[in-house]
Structures are given as C-alpha cells and as structure tokens.
XYZ file of C-alpha atoms in Angstrom:
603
model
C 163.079 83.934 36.354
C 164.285 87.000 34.463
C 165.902 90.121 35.931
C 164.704 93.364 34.546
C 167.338 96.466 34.528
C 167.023 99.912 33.430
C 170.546 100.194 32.002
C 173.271 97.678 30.198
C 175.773 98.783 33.179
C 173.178 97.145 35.576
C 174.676 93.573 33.486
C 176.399 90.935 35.053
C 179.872 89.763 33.235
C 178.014 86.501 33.155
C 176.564 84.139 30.054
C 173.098 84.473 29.883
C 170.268 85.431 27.661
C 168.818 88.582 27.097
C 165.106 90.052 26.013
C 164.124 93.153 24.375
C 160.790 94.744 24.719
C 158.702 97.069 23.360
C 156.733 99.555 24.674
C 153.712 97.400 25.032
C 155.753 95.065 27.026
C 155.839 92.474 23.935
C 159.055 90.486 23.170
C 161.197 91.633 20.190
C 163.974 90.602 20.051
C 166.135 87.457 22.212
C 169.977 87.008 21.973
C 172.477 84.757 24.188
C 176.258 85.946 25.528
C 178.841 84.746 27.537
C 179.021 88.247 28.890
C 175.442 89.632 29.140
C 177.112 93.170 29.681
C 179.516 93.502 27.191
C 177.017 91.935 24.363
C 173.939 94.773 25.417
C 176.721 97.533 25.857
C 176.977 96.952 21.512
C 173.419 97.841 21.294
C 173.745 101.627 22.744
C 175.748 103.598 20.673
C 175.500 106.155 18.160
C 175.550 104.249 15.179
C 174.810 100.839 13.837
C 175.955 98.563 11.896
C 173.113 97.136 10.084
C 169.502 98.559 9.288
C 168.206 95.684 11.641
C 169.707 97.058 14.723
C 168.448 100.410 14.106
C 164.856 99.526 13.292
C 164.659 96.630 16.422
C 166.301 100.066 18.795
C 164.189 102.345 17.479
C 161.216 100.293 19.018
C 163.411 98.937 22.191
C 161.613 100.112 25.281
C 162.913 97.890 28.247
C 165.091 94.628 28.761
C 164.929 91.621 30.821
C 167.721 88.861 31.647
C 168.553 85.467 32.772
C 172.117 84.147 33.872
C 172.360 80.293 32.868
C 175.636 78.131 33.775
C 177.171 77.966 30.972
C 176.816 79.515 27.315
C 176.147 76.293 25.902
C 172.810 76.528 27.945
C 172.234 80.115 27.342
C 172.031 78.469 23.443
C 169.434 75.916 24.277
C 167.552 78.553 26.089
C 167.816 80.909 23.163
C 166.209 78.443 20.940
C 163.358 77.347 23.243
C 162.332 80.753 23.945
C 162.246 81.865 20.143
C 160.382 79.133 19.452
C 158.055 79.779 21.997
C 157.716 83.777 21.427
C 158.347 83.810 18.198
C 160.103 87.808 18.514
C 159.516 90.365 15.654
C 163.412 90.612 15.156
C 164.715 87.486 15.670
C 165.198 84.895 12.511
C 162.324 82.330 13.349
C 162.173 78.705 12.085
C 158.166 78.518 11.677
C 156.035 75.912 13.856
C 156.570 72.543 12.289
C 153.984 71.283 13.785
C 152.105 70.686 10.378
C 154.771 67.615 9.524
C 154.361 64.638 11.169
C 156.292 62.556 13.447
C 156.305 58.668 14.353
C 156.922 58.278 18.271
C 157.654 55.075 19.957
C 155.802 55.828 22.972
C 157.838 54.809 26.727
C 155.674 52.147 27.814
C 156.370 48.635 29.398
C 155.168 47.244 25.923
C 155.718 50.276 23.433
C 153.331 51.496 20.603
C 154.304 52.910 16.796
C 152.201 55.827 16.457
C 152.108 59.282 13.727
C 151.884 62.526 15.830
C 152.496 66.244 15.036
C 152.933 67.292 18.653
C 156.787 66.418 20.294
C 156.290 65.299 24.182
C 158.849 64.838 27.111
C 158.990 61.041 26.719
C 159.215 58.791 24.380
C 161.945 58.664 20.907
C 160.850 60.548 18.083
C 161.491 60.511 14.494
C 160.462 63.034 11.666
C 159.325 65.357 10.439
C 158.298 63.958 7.355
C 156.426 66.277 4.859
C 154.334 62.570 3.215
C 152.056 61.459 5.500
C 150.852 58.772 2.967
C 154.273 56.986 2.820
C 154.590 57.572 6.919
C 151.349 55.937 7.405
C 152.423 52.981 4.938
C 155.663 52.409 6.258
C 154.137 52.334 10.152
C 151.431 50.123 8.953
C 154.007 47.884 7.393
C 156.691 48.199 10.620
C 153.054 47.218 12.822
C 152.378 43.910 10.832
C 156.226 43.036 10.427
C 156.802 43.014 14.399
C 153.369 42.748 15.679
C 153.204 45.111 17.927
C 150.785 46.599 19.868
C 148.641 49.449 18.600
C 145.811 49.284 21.168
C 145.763 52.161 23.412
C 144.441 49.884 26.971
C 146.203 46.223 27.763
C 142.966 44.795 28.638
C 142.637 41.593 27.189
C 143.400 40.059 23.149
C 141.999 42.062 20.382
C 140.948 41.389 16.916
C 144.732 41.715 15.659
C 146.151 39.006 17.786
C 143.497 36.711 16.916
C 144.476 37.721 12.918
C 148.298 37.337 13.869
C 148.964 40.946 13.567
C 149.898 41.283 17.122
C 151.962 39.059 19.253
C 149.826 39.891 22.337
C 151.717 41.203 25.381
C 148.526 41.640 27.327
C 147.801 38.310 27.528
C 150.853 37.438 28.617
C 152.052 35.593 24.837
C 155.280 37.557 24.834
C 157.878 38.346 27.122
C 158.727 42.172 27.895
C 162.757 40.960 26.828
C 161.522 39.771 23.555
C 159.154 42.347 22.650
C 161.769 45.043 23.427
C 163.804 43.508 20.280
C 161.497 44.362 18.550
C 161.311 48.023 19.237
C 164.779 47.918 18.885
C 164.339 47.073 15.656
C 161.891 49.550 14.680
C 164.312 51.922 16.338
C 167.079 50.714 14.027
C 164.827 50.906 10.922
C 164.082 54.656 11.433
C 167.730 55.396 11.647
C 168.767 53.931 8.496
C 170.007 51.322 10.027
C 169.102 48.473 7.680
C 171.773 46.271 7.186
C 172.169 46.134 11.237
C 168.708 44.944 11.612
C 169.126 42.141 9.054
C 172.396 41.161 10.383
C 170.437 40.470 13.717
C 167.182 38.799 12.335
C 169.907 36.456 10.251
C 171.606 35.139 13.796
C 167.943 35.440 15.254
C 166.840 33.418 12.296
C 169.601 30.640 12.613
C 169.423 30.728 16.482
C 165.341 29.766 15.975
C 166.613 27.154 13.030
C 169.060 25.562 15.765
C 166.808 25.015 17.998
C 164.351 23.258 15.638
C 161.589 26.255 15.796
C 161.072 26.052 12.332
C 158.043 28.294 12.684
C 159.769 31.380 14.318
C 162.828 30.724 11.292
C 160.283 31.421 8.577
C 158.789 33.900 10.697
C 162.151 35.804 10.514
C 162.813 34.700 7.276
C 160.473 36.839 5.860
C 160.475 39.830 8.027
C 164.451 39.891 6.313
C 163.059 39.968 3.125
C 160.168 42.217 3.314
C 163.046 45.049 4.539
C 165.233 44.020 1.733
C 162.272 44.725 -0.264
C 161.422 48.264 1.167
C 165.354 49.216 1.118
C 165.577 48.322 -2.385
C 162.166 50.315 -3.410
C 162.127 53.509 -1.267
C 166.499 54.194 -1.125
C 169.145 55.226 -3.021
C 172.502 54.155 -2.657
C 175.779 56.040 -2.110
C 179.109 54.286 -1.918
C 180.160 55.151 1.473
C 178.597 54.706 4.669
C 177.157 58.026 5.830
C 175.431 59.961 8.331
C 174.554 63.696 7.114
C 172.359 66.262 6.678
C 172.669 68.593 4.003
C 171.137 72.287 4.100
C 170.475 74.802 1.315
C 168.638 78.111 1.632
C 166.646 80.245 -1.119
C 166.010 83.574 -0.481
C 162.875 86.189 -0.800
C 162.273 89.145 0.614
C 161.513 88.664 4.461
C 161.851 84.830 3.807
C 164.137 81.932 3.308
C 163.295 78.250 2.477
C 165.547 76.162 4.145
C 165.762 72.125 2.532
C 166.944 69.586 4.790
C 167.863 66.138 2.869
C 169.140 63.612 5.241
C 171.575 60.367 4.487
C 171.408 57.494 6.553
C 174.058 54.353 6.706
C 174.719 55.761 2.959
C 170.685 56.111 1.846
C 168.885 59.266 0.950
C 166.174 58.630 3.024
C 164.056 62.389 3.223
C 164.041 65.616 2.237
C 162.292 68.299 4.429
C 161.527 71.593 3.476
C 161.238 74.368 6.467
C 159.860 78.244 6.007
C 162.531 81.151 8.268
C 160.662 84.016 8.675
C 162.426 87.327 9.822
C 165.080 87.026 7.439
C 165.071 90.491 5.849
C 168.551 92.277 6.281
C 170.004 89.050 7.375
C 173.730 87.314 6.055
C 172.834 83.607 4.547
C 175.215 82.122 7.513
C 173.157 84.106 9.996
C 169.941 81.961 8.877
C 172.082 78.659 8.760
C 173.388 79.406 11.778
C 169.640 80.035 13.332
C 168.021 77.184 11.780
C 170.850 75.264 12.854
C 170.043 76.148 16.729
C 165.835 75.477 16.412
C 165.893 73.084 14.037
C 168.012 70.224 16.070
C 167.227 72.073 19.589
C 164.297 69.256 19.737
C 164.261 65.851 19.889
C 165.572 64.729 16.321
C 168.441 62.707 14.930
C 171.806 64.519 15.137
C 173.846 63.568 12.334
C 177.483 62.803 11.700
C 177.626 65.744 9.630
C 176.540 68.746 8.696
C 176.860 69.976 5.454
C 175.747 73.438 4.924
C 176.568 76.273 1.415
C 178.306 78.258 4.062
C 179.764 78.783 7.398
C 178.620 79.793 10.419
C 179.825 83.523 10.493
C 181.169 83.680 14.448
C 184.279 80.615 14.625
C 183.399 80.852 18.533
C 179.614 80.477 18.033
C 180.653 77.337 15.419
C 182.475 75.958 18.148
C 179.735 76.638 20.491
C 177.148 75.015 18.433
C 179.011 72.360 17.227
C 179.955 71.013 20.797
C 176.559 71.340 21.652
C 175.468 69.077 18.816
C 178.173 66.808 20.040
C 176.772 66.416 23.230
C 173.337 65.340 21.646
C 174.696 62.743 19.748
C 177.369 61.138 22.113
C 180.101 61.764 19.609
C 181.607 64.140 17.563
C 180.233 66.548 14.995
C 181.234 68.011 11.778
C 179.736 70.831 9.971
C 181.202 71.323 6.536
C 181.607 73.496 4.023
C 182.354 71.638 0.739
C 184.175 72.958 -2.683
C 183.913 69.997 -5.024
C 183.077 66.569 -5.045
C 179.979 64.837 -3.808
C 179.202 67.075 -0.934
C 179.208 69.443 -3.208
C 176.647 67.884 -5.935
C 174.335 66.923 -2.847
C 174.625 70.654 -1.814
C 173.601 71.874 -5.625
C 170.622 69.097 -5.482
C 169.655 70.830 -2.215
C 170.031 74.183 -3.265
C 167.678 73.252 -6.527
C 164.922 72.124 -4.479
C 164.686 75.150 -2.501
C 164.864 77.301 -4.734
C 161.721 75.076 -6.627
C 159.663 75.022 -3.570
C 160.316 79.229 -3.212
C 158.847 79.608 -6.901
C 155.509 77.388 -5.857
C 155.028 79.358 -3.019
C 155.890 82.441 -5.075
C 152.808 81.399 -7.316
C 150.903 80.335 -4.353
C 151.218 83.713 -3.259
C 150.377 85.197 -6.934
C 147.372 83.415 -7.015
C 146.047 84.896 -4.409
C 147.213 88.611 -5.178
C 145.221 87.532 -8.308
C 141.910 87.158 -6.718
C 142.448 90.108 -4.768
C 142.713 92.221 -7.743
C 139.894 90.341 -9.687
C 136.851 90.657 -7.022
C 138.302 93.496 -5.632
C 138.862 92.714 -2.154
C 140.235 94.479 0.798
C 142.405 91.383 2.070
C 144.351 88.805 0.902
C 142.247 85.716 0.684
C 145.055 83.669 2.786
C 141.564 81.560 3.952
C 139.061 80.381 1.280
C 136.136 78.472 2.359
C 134.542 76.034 -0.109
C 130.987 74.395 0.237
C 129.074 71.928 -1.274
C 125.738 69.385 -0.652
C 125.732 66.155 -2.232
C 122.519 63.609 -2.469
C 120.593 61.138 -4.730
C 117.265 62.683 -5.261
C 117.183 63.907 -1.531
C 118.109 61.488 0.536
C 121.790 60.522 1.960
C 122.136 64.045 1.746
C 125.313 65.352 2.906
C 127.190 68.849 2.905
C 131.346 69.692 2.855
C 133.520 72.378 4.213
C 136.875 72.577 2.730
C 139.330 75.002 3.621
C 142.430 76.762 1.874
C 145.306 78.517 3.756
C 148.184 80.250 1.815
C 146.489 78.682 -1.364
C 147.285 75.236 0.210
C 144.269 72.383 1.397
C 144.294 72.609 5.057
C 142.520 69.614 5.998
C 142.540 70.040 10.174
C 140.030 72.805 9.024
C 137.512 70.358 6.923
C 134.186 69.032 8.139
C 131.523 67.262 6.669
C 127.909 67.551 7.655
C 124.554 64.749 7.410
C 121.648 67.141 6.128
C 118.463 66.741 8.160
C 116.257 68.944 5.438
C 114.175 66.958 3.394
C 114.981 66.746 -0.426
C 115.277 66.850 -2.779
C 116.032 70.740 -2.564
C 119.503 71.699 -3.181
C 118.829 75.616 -1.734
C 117.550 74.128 1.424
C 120.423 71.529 2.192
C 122.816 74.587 1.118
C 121.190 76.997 4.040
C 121.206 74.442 6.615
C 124.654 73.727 5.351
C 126.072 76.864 5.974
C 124.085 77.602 9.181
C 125.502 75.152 10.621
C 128.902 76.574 9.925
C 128.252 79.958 10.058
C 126.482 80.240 13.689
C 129.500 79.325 15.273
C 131.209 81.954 13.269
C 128.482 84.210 14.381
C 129.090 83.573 18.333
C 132.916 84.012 17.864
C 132.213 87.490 16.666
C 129.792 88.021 19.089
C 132.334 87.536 21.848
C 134.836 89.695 20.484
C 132.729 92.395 20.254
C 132.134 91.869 23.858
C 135.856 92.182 24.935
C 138.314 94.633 24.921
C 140.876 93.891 22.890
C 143.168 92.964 25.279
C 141.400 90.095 25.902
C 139.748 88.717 22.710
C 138.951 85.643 22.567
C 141.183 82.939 20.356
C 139.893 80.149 18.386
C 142.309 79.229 15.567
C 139.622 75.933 14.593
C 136.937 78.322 14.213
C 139.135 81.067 12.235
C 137.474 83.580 10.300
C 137.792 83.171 6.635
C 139.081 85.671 4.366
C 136.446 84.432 1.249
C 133.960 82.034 1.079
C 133.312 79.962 -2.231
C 129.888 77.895 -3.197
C 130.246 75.449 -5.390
C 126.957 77.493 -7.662
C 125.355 80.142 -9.782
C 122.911 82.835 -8.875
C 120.645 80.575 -6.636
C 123.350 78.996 -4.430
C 125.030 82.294 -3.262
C 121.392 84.184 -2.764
C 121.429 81.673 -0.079
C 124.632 82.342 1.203
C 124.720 85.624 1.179
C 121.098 85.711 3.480
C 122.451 83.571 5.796
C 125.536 86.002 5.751
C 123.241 88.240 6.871
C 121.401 86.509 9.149
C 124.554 86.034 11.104
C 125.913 89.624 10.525
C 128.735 88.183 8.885
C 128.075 90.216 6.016
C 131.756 91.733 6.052
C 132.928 88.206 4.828
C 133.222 88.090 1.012
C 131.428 85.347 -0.627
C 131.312 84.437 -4.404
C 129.341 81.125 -6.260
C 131.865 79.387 -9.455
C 129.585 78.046 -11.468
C 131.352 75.067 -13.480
C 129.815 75.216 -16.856
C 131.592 78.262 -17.985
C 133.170 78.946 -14.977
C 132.054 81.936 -14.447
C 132.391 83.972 -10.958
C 128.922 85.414 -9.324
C 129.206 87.672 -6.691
C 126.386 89.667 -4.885
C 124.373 92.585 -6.179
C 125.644 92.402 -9.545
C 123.795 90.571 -12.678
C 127.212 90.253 -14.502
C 129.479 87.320 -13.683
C 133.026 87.849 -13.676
C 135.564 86.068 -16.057
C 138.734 85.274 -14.846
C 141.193 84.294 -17.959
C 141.467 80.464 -17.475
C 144.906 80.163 -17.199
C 145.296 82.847 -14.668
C 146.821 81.351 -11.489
C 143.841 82.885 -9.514
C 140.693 81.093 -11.554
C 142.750 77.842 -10.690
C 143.066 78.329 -7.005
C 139.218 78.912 -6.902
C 138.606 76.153 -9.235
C 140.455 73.702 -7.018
C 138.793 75.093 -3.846
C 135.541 74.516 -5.562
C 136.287 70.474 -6.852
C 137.985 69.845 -3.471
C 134.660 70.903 -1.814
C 132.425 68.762 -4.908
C 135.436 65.642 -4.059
C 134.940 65.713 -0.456
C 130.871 65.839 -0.255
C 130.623 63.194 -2.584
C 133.419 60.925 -1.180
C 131.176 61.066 2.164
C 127.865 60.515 0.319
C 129.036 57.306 -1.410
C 130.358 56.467 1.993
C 127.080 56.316 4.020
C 125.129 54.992 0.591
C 127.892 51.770 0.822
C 126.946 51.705 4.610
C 123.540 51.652 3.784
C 123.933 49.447 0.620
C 125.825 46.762 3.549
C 123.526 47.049 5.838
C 119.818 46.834 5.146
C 116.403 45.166 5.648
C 117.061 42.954 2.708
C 119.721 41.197 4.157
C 117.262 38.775 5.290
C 115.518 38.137 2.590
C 115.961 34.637 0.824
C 117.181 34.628 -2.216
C 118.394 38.710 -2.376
C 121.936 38.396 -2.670
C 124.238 41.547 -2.722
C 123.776 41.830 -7.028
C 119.866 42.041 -6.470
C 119.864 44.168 -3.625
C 122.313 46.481 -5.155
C 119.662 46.794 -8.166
C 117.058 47.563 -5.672
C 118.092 50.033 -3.705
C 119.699 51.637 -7.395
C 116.190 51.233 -8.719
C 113.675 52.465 -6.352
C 116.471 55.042 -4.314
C 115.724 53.647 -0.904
C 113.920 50.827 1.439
C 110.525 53.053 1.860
C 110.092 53.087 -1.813
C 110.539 49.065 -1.986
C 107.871 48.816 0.869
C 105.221 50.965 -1.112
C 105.765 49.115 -4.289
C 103.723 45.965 -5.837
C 104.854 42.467 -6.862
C 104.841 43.613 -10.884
C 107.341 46.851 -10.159
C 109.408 44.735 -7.841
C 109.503 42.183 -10.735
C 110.678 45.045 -13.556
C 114.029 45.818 -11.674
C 117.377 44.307 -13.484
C 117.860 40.350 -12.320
C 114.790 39.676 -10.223
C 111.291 37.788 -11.431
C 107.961 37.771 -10.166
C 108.680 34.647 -7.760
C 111.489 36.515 -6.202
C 109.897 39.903 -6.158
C 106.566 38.290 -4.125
C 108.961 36.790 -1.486
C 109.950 40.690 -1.492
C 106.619 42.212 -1.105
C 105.611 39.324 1.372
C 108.561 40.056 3.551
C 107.446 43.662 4.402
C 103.849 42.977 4.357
C-alpha cells in the first residue's frame, strides 16, 4: 500500500519508492531511495539541474510512497511498477511482449511451448525477435527428446504411435527419465552444448553396456543432430563465455537498445529493444534503466555485462550489480571495455543499432510521406488492406491485413469465407468489409455513449488510421458507401490500383501519383500485395481441401491426376453433375469409357 503526504518533510529516512502525480491523479514519474526524504527534499528547490526536472515539477501535483526492506527491493519494485505504469517521465523499456518466448511449462511431465506472455511458473527463455527459427528449433528439440506436446494426459496420441513422443501418459516412461530430458532441453537453451553431449556420450555407453543397442543408436543420433545444429546456427569464440553485450543509438525522444548474447563461447541472439522517454537523458542513465527492466523478469543473467559506458551512480552500480548477483547465484560483472574483443563485440553492437534506428527512421518517413501525399490529418501509424479472392465465384474468400508503425502486424489479420454468390467482385468486396466494419461501427457507437472517463478499450478492434483496397474506381465506391453506412466516414480510405499504380481516393476523378521510389508509394504497395498474398494463400487453401476431399473419390478409375483435371475443367462438382458423357470425355486424360462411369455415378 502507498502512503500519500502533502510535503517531503512528512518522509521517512527509510528506502523506499516514491510516485509523482499529476493533477489528474495519473502517474508521472517513479524513483527508488534509500532515504525517501532526503531523495524528494532534491526535487523542491529553486532551481534545477536538468530541463527534465523542471518540466516533470512543473506538472507535479501530489506524491505517494512505499517503504520496502531494503533498497535492493525498492529496485525490483521500481522496475515492476514502470513497467506496469509506464510514467510520462520515467525512461521506459517498451512492452516486449511482441517477441516470443519458449517456456518449459512446471508440470509432472513438462511441455516445450512458444509464448509471448511471461507467467509465475515455469523457466523461460527469450525473447527472440525470429519466430521462424524459434518454431524450428522447438520442433526439432520436440522430435529429438520426444516429449510431450499434448495439452491433456489422457491416453497415446498420434505422435507416440509415429515415435515422436515417448508417452508418459501411458505410463512408457518414467517421471526420472523424462526429467533428463528436460534437463537437456534446459541445457540446450543455455548454450550449454558441449555439457549435453558429454552426458548423452556416458548415457550412450551406459545403454551400449548394458546391451540396449536400440537406446545407443537412439542417443547416438540425438549427439549428432546437436553437433549438427551447433555447427550451422553458432559462431565460435575462443574462450568460454557468458555475456551480454549492450549498445544504444540515439533519436530524439528514443533510444534503440541491441542486446547480443554469448553463450559457453557462441553468439547465439541478438535482440533489439525500443526506450522511450529518453529525451534530456545521459546514455548511462538509459543503460542503467534498461539494465533494471530488462533483466527484472525472468531471463538468463549473464556472467557479464558489457555495456559502451558506465552506470553513472558507483552506489547504484553496486546496487544493481548485487542484485543481478543474487539472480544468478554468483557473481556479476558489468564492464566497460577499451580495446580488445569486448571492444569489437561492443562496435558490432553499436552498428546494429544504429542500422535498426535508420529503418525505423524510414519507417517513420514513409509514413510522414503519405501524410503529406493524401493530405491527411493523422499519421497513418494503422493501414488497413483488403482484398477478395475466387475462381469465377466460388471458393470465394476475403483478407484483412494490417500495418502498425509501417510494420505487418499479423495478431491484427483475419481472413473471411464469402457467402455472396459470384462471380461479382463489388459484392464479395461489400460483404467483405461489412463484416469488418460493423464491429468498427459498434465500438464507436459505445464510445459515443460514455463519458470519457470511461470509454471503452478494445486494442483487437483498433480503429485504423487509413484503409487501403486492393482497386480502382469501382472497389473504393464500395468502400466508401459502406463507410457511410457505418458512419465511419471520418476514416480515410484510398483504392491502389496495380497497373499503373495509381492512388484513387473519393470525390475526385484524378488519381494521385506518388513518385515510385518514394518510401510512401512502397509502404502502400506492400500493404496492398500483403492483402492480394494473404487472400489468395487462403483461397488455394480451401480449393486443396476441396481438391482432397470430394465426391470423386469414389469413383473407379478417377485417380488424383483426373480429378485434378476435372474440377480445373468444369470449376466445381455441380458443373460435373450437369454435364454429358461427350464433355466429360473432352477434359485432359479421361475417354468416353471413363467419363460414362462418371456420369453414371451421379445419375
């Protein structure tokens, strides 16, 4: 519970935390002290020593406190509640909760699974910013141990009867023996190779000594399947270590912060994190901060730290690095290096953030590019694309993509199965965007409802800032009546037609043309062939579905060749029932004795 107080002398001479508030009783700013009262004395006086402290006191309204134990806690406690407040003033490692993580979960018989929320039980490792190569190297750790991956023990699935699972709810393992194996997996994830194939070689020669050949070559080629992914996905360094190295890059309110980590002497990731609240900050202030959030959940603390510069308090570096010390069970270095290969690692760092601040630079350019082009009032941080896809009306299918910060966000995607009957493009294209748009429609409608105190929140359903149909002229007179419809008419929409992409946007005859190597055109272009990708990925989808499964399938002597020709022919199964012997006989590979077993079959 906090304490509020009306004046800094009203302080206890105790560590603690401390929060700032404004005069709408919202959270500005949270520090940590060993003395609460001396610390929030330094705030009142006549003049400052930075520009921050006199903007965050020139919106200061009241202040709240809580006395912890120790200040090692009053750090922890810092850290959770910035993360969970996320104060104007205070420099703010953004959510991570985009990256993934792989959590061994704390069950009798544990499960290897990819998650972007972090839990109270369970180990964690992560983030990782490829969620192809997490998903491979899971699916590989899965098969190489057999473990479980079904959620409910309730009898042998399909993977233990295609040895991909040893079993454990039938009872084919015991709890001992499967816990190696998490062990192992637990090893792997630390870097921890050569450990794990030291044990699998005196597992492997145990098995061989007691004649079970079978679990030898079992082993056997677990060992060489990690040799395989250590020499493929690693790169070496002579000595054995454990770091992490940080580098920052700079903008105006911002900082990219790149994490690459070392394991047993491996480069085995590099992470790249967004500060925010960084203006009128020192470069060891951020470290220091990102230092605190970044390892104040559950993640791998290193042997060392190696950071461009020092933490700018010696006390709070001895706080912190104690701290750390006490989260890994040993102790912790955080260094500072002039030359050698700290230093290179450091400069390789350094380059990559200051690469990933230029794409987000342009990221950001694009968009103050479209701005400027179609004139709009916002940023377009959230673009909308849409597209139908279908074969002469049927399988018809529509796609939502969405964009945020000129990046695919694909939590936001959806894809649709048209009911309107085709083919008509305009009419799959309303129902299309009705379908999206109502809810839209409803969300409004309940904000206007509420006071603005309590408006209602849906961050799936979030407003977008432009909406983009894959079209000319035709395609967004559709959109923009549905617009209406809705009274979403506020939401700018435009149609990119492909031939000459050109940009169509209401009430206006002229298109407009966008230069076609301006950074804008591009980031509409890909919003628009993301949309066309992912309506015609699910198309061919349910037309391989439907190709797999059909009436013919029972039909003797229609094999998958003929039926494929069929269905490619004549577009779907109606149109094979209505036709004769003779047109059955004219499609590629069949003959007139084939095509009457056809005909006779559905009459």
């Amino acid at each position: 519970m906090s304490t509020k107080v009306k004046s800094a002398e009203d302080l206890p001479k105790k560590p603690g935390i401390y929060i700032m508030k404004d005069s709408d009783d919202k959270i500005i700013y949270i520090g940590k002290s060993k003395s609460l009262k001396n610390r929030v004395k330094s705030y009142f006086k006549d003049k400052y020593d930075s520009p921050k402290t006199q903007i965050l006191m020139s919106h200061f309204n009241s202040l709240e406190y809580i006395i912890t134990d120790s200040e090692k806690e009053a750090l922890i406690l810092e850290a959770n509640l910035i993360k969970k407040y996320r104060p104007k003033y205070n420099i703010r490692l953004k959510d991570d909760k985009r990256y993934p993580y792989v959590k061994i979960t704390d069950e009798d018989f544990s499960r290897l699974i990819i998650t972007r929320n972090i839990g109270k039980t369970g180990s964690y490792f992560g983030p990782f910013t490829d969620v192809g190569s997490v998903r491979q190297t899971v699916k590989f750790l899965k098969s190489l141990f057999k473990i479980r991956t079904c959620r409910r023990m309730d009898g042998p699935c399909l993977n233990n009867q295609i040895d991909l699972c040893y079993g454990p709810c039938d009872g084919n393992i015991p709890k001992k023996e499967y816990k190696k194996s998490i062990a192992k997996i637990d090893l792997f994830f630390q870097g921890k190779y050569s450990e794990i194939i030291e044990n699998l070689e005196i597992e492997m020669k145990e098995a061989a000594y007691e004649q079970n050949f079978e679990k030898a070559a079992v082993i056997r080629d677990q060992i060489a399947s990690i040799a395989e992914v250590m020499e493929k996905q690693f790169v070496d360094f002579t000595d054995e270590l454990d770091q992490d190295i940080i580098a920052c890059s700079f903008d105006v309110d911002s900082a990219i912060v790149v994490v690459i980590s070392i394991r047993n002497g491996k480069i085995n990731g590099k992470d790249d994190f967004l500060m925010a609240g960084t203006k009128n900050n020192k470069v060891n202030e951020v470290v220091a901060a990102f230092i605190q959030q970044y390892y104040g959940i559950n993640r791998h603390i290193p042997k060392e730290i190696i950071s461009e510069v020092a933490i700018p308090d010696k006390s709070e570096e001895k706080l912190i690095i104690n701290w750390l010390s006490d989260l890994r069970g040993e102790k912790v270095e955080i260094t500072v290096p002039e030359d050698g290969a700290k230093l290179r690692l450091l400069r390789m760092a350094s380059k990559n953030a200051d690469v990933i601040k230029k794409q987000k630079k342009k990221m950001q350019n694009a968009m103050i590019e479209i701005k400027k082009y179609l004139k709009l009032e916002k940023l377009p941080r959230i673009i909308e694309g849409y597209d139908v896809s279908n074969i002469s009306g049927k399988l018809a299918v529509g796609s939502k993509v969405s964009f945020l910060d000129s990046k695919s966000n694909k939590k936001q995607y959806k894809r649709f199965k048209l009911k309107t009957p085709g083919p008509d493009d305009y009419g799959m294209m309303r129902e299309l965007l009705k379908r999206r748009l109502k809810s839209l429609a409803k969300l409004e409608d309940g904000n206007n409802n509420k006071n603005n105190k309590d408006k209602i929140s849906d961050e799936k359903n979030e407003e977008p800032n432009l909406i983009l149909i894959d079209g000319g002229k035709g395609q967004l007179k559709i959109a923009t009546e549905v617009l209406k419809e809705y009274n979403l008419e506020h939401i700018p929409v435009i149609g990119l037609a492909k031939e000459f992409e050109e940009i169509f946007i209401p009430q206006s005859q002229n298109p407009i043309i966008i230069p076609k190597n301006n950074e804008g055109l591009q980031l509409l272009q890909r919003v628009r062939d993301e949309a066309h990708r992912f309506a015609v990925t699910y198309h061919r989808k349910l037309r391989s579905k439907a190709i797999e499964c059909s009436e013919l399938d029972n039909i003797n002597g229609i094999g998958k060749k003929r039926k494929i020709n069929l269905l490619k022919h004549f577009g779907d199964i109606e149109h094979i029932k209505n036709a004769s012997i003779d047109e059955i006989a004219n499609v590629k590979g069949l003959n007139k004795k084939v095509a009457k077993v056809v005909y006779d079959n559905f009459h």
